[in-house]
JSON list of C-alpha atoms and ligand atoms in Angstrom, two decimals:
[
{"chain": "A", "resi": 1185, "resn": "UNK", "atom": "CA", "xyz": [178.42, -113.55, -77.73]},
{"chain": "A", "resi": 1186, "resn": "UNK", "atom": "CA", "xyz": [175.04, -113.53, -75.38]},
{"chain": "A", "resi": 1187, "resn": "UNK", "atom": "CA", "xyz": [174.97, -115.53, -72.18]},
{"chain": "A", "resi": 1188, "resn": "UNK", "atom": "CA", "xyz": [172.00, -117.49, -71.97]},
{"chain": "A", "resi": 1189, "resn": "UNK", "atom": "CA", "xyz": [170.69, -115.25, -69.46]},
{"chain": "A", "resi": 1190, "resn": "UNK", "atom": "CA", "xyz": [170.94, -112.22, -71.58]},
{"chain": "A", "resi": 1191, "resn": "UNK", "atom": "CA", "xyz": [169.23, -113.99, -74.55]},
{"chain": "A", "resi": 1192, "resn": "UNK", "atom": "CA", "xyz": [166.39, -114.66, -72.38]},
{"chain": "A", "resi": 1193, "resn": "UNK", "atom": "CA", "xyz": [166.14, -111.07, -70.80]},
{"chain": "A", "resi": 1194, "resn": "UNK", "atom": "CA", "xyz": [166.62, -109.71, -74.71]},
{"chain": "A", "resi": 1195, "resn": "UNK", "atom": "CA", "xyz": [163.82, -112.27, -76.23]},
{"chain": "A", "resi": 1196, "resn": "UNK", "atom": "CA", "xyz": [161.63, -111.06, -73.32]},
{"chain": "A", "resi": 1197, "resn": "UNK", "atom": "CA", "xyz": [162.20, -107.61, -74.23]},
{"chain": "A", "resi": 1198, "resn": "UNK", "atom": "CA", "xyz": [161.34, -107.95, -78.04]},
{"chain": "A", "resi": 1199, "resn": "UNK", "atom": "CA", "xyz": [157.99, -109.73, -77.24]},
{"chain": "A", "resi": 1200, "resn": "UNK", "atom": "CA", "xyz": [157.06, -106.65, -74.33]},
{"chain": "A", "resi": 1201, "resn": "UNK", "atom": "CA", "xyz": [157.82, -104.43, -78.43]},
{"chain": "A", "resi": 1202, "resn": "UNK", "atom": "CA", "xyz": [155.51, -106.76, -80.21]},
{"chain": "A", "resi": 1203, "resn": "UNK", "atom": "CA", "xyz": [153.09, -106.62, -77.52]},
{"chain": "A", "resi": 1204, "resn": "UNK", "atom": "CA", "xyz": [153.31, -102.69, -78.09]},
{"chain": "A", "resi": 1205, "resn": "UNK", "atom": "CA", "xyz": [152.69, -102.70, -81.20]},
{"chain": "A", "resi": 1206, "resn": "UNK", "atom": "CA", "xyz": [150.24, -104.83, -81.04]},
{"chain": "A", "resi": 1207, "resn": "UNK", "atom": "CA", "xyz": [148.34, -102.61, -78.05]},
{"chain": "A", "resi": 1208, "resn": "UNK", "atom": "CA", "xyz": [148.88, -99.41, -80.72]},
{"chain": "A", "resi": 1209, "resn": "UNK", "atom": "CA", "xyz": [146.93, -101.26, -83.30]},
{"chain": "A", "resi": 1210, "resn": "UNK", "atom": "CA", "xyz": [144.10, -101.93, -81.58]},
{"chain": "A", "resi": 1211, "resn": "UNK", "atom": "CA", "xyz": [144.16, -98.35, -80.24]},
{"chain": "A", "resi": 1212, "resn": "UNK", "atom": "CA", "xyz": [144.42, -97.25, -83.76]},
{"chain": "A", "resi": 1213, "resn": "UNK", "atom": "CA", "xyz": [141.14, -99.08, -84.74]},
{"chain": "A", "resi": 1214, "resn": "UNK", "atom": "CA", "xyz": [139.11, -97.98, -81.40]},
{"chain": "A", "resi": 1215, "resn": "UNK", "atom": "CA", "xyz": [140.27, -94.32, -82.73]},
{"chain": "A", "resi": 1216, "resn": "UNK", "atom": "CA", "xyz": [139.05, -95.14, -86.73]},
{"chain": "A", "resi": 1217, "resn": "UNK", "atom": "CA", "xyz": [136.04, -96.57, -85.07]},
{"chain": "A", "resi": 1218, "resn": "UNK", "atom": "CA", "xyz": [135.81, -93.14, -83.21]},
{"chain": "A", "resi": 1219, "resn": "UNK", "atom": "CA", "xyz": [136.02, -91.02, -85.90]},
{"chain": "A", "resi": 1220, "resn": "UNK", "atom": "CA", "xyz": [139.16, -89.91, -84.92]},
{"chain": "A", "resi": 1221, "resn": "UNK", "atom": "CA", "xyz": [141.38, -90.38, -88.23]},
{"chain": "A", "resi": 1222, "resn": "UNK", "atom": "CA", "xyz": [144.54, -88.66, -86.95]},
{"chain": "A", "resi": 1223, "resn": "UNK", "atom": "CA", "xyz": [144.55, -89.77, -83.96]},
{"chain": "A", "resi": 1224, "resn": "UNK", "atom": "CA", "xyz": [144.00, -93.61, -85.67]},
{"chain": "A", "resi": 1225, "resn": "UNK", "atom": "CA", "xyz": [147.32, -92.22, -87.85]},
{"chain": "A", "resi": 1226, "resn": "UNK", "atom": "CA", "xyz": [149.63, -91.22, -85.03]},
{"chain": "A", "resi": 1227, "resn": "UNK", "atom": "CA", "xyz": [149.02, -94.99, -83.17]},
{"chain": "A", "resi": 1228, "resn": "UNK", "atom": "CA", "xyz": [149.45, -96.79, -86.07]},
{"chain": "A", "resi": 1229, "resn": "UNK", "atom": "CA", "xyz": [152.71, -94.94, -86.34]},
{"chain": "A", "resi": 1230, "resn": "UNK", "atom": "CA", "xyz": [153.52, -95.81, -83.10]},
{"chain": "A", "resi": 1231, "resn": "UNK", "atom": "CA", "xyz": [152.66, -99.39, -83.71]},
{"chain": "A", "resi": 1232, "resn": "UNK", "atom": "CA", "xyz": [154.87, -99.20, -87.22]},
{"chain": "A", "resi": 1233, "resn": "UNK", "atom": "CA", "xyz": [157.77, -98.39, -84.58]},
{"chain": "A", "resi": 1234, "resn": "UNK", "atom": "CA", "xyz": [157.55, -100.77, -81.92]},
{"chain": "A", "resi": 1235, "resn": "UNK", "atom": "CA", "xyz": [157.56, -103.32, -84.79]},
{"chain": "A", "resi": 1236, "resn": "UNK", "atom": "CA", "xyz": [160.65, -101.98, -85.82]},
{"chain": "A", "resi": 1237, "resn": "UNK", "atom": "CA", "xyz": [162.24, -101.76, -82.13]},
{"chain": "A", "resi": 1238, "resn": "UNK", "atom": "CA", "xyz": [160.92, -105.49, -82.29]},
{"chain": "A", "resi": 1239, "resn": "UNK", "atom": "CA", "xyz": [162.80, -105.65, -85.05]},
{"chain": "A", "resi": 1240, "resn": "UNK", "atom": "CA", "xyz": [166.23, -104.74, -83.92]},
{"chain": "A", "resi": 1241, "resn": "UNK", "atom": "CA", "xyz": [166.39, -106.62, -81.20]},
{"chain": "A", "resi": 1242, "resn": "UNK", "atom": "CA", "xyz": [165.35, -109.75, -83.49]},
{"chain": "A", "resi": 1243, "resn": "UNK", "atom": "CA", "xyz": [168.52, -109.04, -85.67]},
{"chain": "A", "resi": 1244, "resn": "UNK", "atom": "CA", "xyz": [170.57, -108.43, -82.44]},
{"chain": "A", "resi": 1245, "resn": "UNK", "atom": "CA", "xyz": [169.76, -111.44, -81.37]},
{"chain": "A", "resi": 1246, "resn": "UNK", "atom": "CA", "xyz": [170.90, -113.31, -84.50]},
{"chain": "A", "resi": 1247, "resn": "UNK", "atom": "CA", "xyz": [173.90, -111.25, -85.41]},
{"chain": "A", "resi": 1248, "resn": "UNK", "atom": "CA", "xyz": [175.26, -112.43, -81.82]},
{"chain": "A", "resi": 1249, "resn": "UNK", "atom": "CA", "xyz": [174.80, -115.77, -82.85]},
{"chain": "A", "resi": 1250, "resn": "UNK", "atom": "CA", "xyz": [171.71, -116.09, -79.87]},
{"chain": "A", "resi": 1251, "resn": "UNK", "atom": "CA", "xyz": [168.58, -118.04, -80.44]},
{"chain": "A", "resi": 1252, "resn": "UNK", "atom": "CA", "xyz": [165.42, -115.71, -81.15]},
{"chain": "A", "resi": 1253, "resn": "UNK", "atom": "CA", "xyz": [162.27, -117.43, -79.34]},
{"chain": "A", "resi": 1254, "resn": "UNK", "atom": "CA", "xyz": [159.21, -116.33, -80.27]},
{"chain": "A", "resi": 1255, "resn": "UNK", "atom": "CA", "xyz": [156.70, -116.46, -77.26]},
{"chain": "A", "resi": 1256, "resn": "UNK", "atom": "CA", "xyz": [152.56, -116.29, -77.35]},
{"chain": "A", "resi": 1257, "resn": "UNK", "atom": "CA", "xyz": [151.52, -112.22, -77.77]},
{"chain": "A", "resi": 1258, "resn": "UNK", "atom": "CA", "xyz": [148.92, -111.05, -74.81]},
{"chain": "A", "resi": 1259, "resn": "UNK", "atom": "CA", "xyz": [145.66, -109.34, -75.60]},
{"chain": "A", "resi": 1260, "resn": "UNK", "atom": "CA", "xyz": [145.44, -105.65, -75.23]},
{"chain": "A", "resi": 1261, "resn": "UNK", "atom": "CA", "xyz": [143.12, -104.53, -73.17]},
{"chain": "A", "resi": 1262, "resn": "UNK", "atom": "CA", "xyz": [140.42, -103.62, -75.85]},
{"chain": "A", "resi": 1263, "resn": "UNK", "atom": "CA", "xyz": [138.29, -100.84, -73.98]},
{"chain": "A", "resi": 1264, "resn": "UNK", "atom": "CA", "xyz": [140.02, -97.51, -73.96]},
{"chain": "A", "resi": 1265, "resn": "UNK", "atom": "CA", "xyz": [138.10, -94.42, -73.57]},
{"chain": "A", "resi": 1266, "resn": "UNK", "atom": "CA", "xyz": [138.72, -90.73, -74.33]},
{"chain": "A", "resi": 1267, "resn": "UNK", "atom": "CA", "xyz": [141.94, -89.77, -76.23]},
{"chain": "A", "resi": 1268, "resn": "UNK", "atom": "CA", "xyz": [143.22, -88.67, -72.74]},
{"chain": "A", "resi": 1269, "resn": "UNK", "atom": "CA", "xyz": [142.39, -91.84, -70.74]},
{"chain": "A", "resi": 1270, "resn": "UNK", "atom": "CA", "xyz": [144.66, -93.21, -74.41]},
{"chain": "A", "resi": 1271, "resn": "UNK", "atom": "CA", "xyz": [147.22, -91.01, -73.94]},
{"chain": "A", "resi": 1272, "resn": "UNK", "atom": "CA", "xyz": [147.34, -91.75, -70.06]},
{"chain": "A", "resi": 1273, "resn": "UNK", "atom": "CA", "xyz": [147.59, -95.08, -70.47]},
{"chain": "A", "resi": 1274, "resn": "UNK", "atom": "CA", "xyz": [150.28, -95.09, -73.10]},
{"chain": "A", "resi": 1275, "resn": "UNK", "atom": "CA", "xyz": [152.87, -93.25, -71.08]},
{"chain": "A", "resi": 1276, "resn": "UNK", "atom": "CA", "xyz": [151.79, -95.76, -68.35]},
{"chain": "A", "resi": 1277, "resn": "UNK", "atom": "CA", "xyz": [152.99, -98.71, -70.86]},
{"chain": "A", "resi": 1278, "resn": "UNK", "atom": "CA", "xyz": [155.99, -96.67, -71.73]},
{"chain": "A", "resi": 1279, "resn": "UNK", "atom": "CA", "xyz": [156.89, -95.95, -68.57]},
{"chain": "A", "resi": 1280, "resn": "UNK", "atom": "CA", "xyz": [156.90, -99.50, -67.74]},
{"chain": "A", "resi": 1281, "resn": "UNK", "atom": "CA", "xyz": [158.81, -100.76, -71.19]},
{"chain": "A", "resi": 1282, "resn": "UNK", "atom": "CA", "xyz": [161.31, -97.92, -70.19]},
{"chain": "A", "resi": 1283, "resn": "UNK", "atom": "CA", "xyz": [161.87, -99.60, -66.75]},
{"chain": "A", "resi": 1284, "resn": "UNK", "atom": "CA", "xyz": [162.52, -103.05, -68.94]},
{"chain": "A", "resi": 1285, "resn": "UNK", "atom": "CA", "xyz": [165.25, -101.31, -70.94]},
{"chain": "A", "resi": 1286, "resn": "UNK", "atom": "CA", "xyz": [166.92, -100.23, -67.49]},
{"chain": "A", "resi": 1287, "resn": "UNK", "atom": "CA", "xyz": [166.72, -103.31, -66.23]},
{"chain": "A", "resi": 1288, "resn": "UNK", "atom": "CA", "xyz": [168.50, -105.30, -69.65]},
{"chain": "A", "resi": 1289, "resn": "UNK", "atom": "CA", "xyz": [171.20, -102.64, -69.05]},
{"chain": "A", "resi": 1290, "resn": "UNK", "atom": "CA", "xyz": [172.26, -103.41, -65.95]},
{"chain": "A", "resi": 1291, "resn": "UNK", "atom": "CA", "xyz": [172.16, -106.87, -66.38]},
{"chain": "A", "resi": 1292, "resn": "UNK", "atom": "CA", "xyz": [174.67, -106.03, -68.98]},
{"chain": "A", "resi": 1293, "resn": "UNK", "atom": "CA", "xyz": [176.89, -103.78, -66.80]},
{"chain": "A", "resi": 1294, "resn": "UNK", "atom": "CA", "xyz": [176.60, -106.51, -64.38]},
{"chain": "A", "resi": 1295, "resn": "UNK", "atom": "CA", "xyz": [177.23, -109.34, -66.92]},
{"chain": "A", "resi": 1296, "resn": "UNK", "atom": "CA", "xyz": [180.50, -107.18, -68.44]},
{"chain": "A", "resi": 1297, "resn": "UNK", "atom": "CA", "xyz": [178.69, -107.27, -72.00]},
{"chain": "A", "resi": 1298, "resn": "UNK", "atom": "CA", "xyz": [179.95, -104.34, -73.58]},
{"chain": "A", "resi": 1299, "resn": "UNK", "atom": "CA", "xyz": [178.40, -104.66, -77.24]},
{"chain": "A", "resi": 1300, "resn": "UNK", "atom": "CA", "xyz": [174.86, -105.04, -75.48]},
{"chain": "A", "resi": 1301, "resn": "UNK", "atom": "CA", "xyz": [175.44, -102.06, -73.14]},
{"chain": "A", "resi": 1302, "resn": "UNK", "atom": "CA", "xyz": [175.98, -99.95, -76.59]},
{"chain": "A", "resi": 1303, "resn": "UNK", "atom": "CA", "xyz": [173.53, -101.70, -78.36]},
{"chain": "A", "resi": 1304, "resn": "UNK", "atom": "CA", "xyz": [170.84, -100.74, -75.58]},
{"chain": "A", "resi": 1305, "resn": "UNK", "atom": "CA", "xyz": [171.92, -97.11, -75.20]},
{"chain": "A", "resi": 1306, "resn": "UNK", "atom": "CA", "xyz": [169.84, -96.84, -78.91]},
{"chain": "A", "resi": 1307, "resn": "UNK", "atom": "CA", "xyz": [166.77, -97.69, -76.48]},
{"chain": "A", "resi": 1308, "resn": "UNK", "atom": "CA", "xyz": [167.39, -95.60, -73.28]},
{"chain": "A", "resi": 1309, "resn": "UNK", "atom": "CA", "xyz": [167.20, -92.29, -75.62]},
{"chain": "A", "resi": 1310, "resn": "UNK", "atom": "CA", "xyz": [164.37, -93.55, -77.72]},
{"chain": "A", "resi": 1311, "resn": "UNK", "atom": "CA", "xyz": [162.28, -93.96, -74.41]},
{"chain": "A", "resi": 1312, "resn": "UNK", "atom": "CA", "xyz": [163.05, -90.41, -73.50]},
{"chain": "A", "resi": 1313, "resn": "UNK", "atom": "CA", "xyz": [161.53, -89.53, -76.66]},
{"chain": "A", "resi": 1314, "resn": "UNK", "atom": "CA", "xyz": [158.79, -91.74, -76.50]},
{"chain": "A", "resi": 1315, "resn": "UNK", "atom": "CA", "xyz": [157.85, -90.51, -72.55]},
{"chain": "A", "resi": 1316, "resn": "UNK", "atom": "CA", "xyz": [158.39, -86.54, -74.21]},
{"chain": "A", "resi": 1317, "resn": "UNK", "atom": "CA", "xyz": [155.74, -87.36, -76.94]},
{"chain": "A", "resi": 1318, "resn": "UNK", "atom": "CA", "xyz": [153.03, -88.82, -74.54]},
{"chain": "A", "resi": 1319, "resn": "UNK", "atom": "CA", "xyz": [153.27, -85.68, -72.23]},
{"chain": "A", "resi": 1320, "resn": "UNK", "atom": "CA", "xyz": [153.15, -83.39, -74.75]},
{"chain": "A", "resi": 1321, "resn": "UNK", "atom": "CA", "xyz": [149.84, -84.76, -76.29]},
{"chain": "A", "resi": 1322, "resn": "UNK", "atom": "CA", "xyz": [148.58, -85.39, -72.64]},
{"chain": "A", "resi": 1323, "resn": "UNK", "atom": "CA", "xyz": [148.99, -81.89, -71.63]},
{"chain": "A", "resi": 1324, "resn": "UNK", "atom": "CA", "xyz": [147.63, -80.50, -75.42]},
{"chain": "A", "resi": 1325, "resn": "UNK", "atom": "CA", "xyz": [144.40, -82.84, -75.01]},
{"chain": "A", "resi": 1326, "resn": "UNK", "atom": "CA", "xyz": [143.79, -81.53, -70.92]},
{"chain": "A", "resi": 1327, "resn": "UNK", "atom": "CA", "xyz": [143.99, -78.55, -72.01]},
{"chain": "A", "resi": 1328, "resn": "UNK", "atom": "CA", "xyz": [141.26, -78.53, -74.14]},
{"chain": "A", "resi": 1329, "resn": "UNK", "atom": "CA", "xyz": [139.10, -81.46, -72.01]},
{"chain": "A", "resi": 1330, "resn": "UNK", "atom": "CA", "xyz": [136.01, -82.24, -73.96]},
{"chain": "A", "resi": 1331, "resn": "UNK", "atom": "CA", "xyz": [135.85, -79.66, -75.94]},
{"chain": "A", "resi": 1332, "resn": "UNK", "atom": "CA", "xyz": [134.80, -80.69, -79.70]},
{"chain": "A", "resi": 1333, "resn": "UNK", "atom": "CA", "xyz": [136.92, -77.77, -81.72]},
{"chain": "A", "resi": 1334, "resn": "UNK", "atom": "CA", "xyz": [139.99, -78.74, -79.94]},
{"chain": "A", "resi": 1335, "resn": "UNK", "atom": "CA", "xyz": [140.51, -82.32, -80.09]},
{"chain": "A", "resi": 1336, "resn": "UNK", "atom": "CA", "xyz": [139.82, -81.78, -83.86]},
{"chain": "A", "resi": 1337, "resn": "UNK", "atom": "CA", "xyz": [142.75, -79.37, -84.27]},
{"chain": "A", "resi": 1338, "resn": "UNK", "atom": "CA", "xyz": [144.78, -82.15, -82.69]},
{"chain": "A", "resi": 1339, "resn": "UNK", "atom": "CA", "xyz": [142.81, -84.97, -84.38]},
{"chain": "A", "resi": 1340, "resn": "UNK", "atom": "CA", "xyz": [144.08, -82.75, -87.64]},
{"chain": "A", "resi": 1341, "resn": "UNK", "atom": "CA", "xyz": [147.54, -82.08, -86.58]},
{"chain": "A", "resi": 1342, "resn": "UNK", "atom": "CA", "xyz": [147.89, -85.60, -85.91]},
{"chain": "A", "resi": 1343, "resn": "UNK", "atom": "CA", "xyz": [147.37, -86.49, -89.15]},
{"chain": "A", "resi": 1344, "resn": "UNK", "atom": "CA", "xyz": [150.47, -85.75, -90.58]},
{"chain": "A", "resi": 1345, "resn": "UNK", "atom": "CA", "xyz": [152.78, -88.17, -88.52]},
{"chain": "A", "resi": 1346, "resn": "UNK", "atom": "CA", "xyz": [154.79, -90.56, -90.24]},
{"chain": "A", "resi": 1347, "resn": "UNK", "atom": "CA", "xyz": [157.21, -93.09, -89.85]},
{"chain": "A", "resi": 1348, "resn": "UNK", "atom": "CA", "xyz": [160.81, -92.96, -89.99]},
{"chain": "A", "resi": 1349, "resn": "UNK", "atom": "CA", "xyz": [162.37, -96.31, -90.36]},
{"chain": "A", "resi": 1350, "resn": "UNK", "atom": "CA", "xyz": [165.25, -95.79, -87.38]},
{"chain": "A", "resi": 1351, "resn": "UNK", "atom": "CA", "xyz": [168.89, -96.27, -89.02]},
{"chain": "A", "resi": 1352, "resn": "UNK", "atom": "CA", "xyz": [170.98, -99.53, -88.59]},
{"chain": "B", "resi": 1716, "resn": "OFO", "atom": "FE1", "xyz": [159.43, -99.68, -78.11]},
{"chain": "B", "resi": 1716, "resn": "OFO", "atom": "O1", "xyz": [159.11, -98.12, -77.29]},
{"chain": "B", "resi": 1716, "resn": "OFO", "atom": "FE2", "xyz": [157.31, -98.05, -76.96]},
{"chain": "B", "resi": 1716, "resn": "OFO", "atom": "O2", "xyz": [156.98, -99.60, -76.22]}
]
């Protein structure tokens, strides 16, 4: 069973996922509008999994008998430069969701709600993984600054990232 605060921290938390997703969409159509095809592939990826991080906290929600409230989605921020600025800017967001996962988790540590702190540990890894990926690409895409060859070869490699429905 959720406390009432807990609901509200977790149906906070699955609108910051839809917000995500909805950022990586519109990051994958500045990046088809660019020409850039794999990088437009990799973020809708990414926006395929926040949807399904969305997701799981949706059905949390509901299998603990909590109310799921949907709330009003914000507007990326539309204008976002090189693939590098992207990439900058993405581990900036995911920095920032990761902090919101700490935070849920200690409110469950501090509310004694065991089946949330497990449920959450999911999360705390798959922001280390999702921090990893932007700092990889980040330091690929400075290394080879402006130059047209390379960010094809990544535009390329990028191309063949798909998605992975997490397990249950
Ligand atoms: Fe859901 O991990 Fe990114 O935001």
């Amino acid at each position: 069973m959720l406390s009432e605060r807990m609901t509200k921290a977790l149906n906070e938390q699955m609108n910051k996922e839809m917000y995500s997703a909805y950022l990586y969409m519109d990051m994958s159509a500045h990046c088809t509008y660019s020409g850039l095809g794999g990088f437009a592939n990799w973020f809708m990826v990414q926006y395929q999994e926040e949807m399904s991080h969305a997701m799981k906290i949706y059905d949390y929600i509901n299998e603990q008998g909590g109310k799921v409230v949907l709330n009003s989605i914000e507007k990326p921020p539309g204008n976002f430069g090189t693939p590098l600025e992207m990439f900058e800017a993405t581990l900036k967001h995911e920095q920032f969701i990761t902090e919101s996962i700490h935070g849920l988790v200690e409110l469950a540590y501090e509310e004694k709600d065991y089946a949330t702190q497990i449920f959450l540990q999911w999360f705390v890894t798959e922001q280390i993984e999702e921090e990893a990926n932007d700092n990889e690409l980040i330091a690929k895409l400075r290394l080879v600054g402006d130059e047209g060859n390379g960010l094809f070869m990544i535009d390329k490699e990028l191309e063949s990232r798909t998605f992975n429905p997490p397990k249950k």
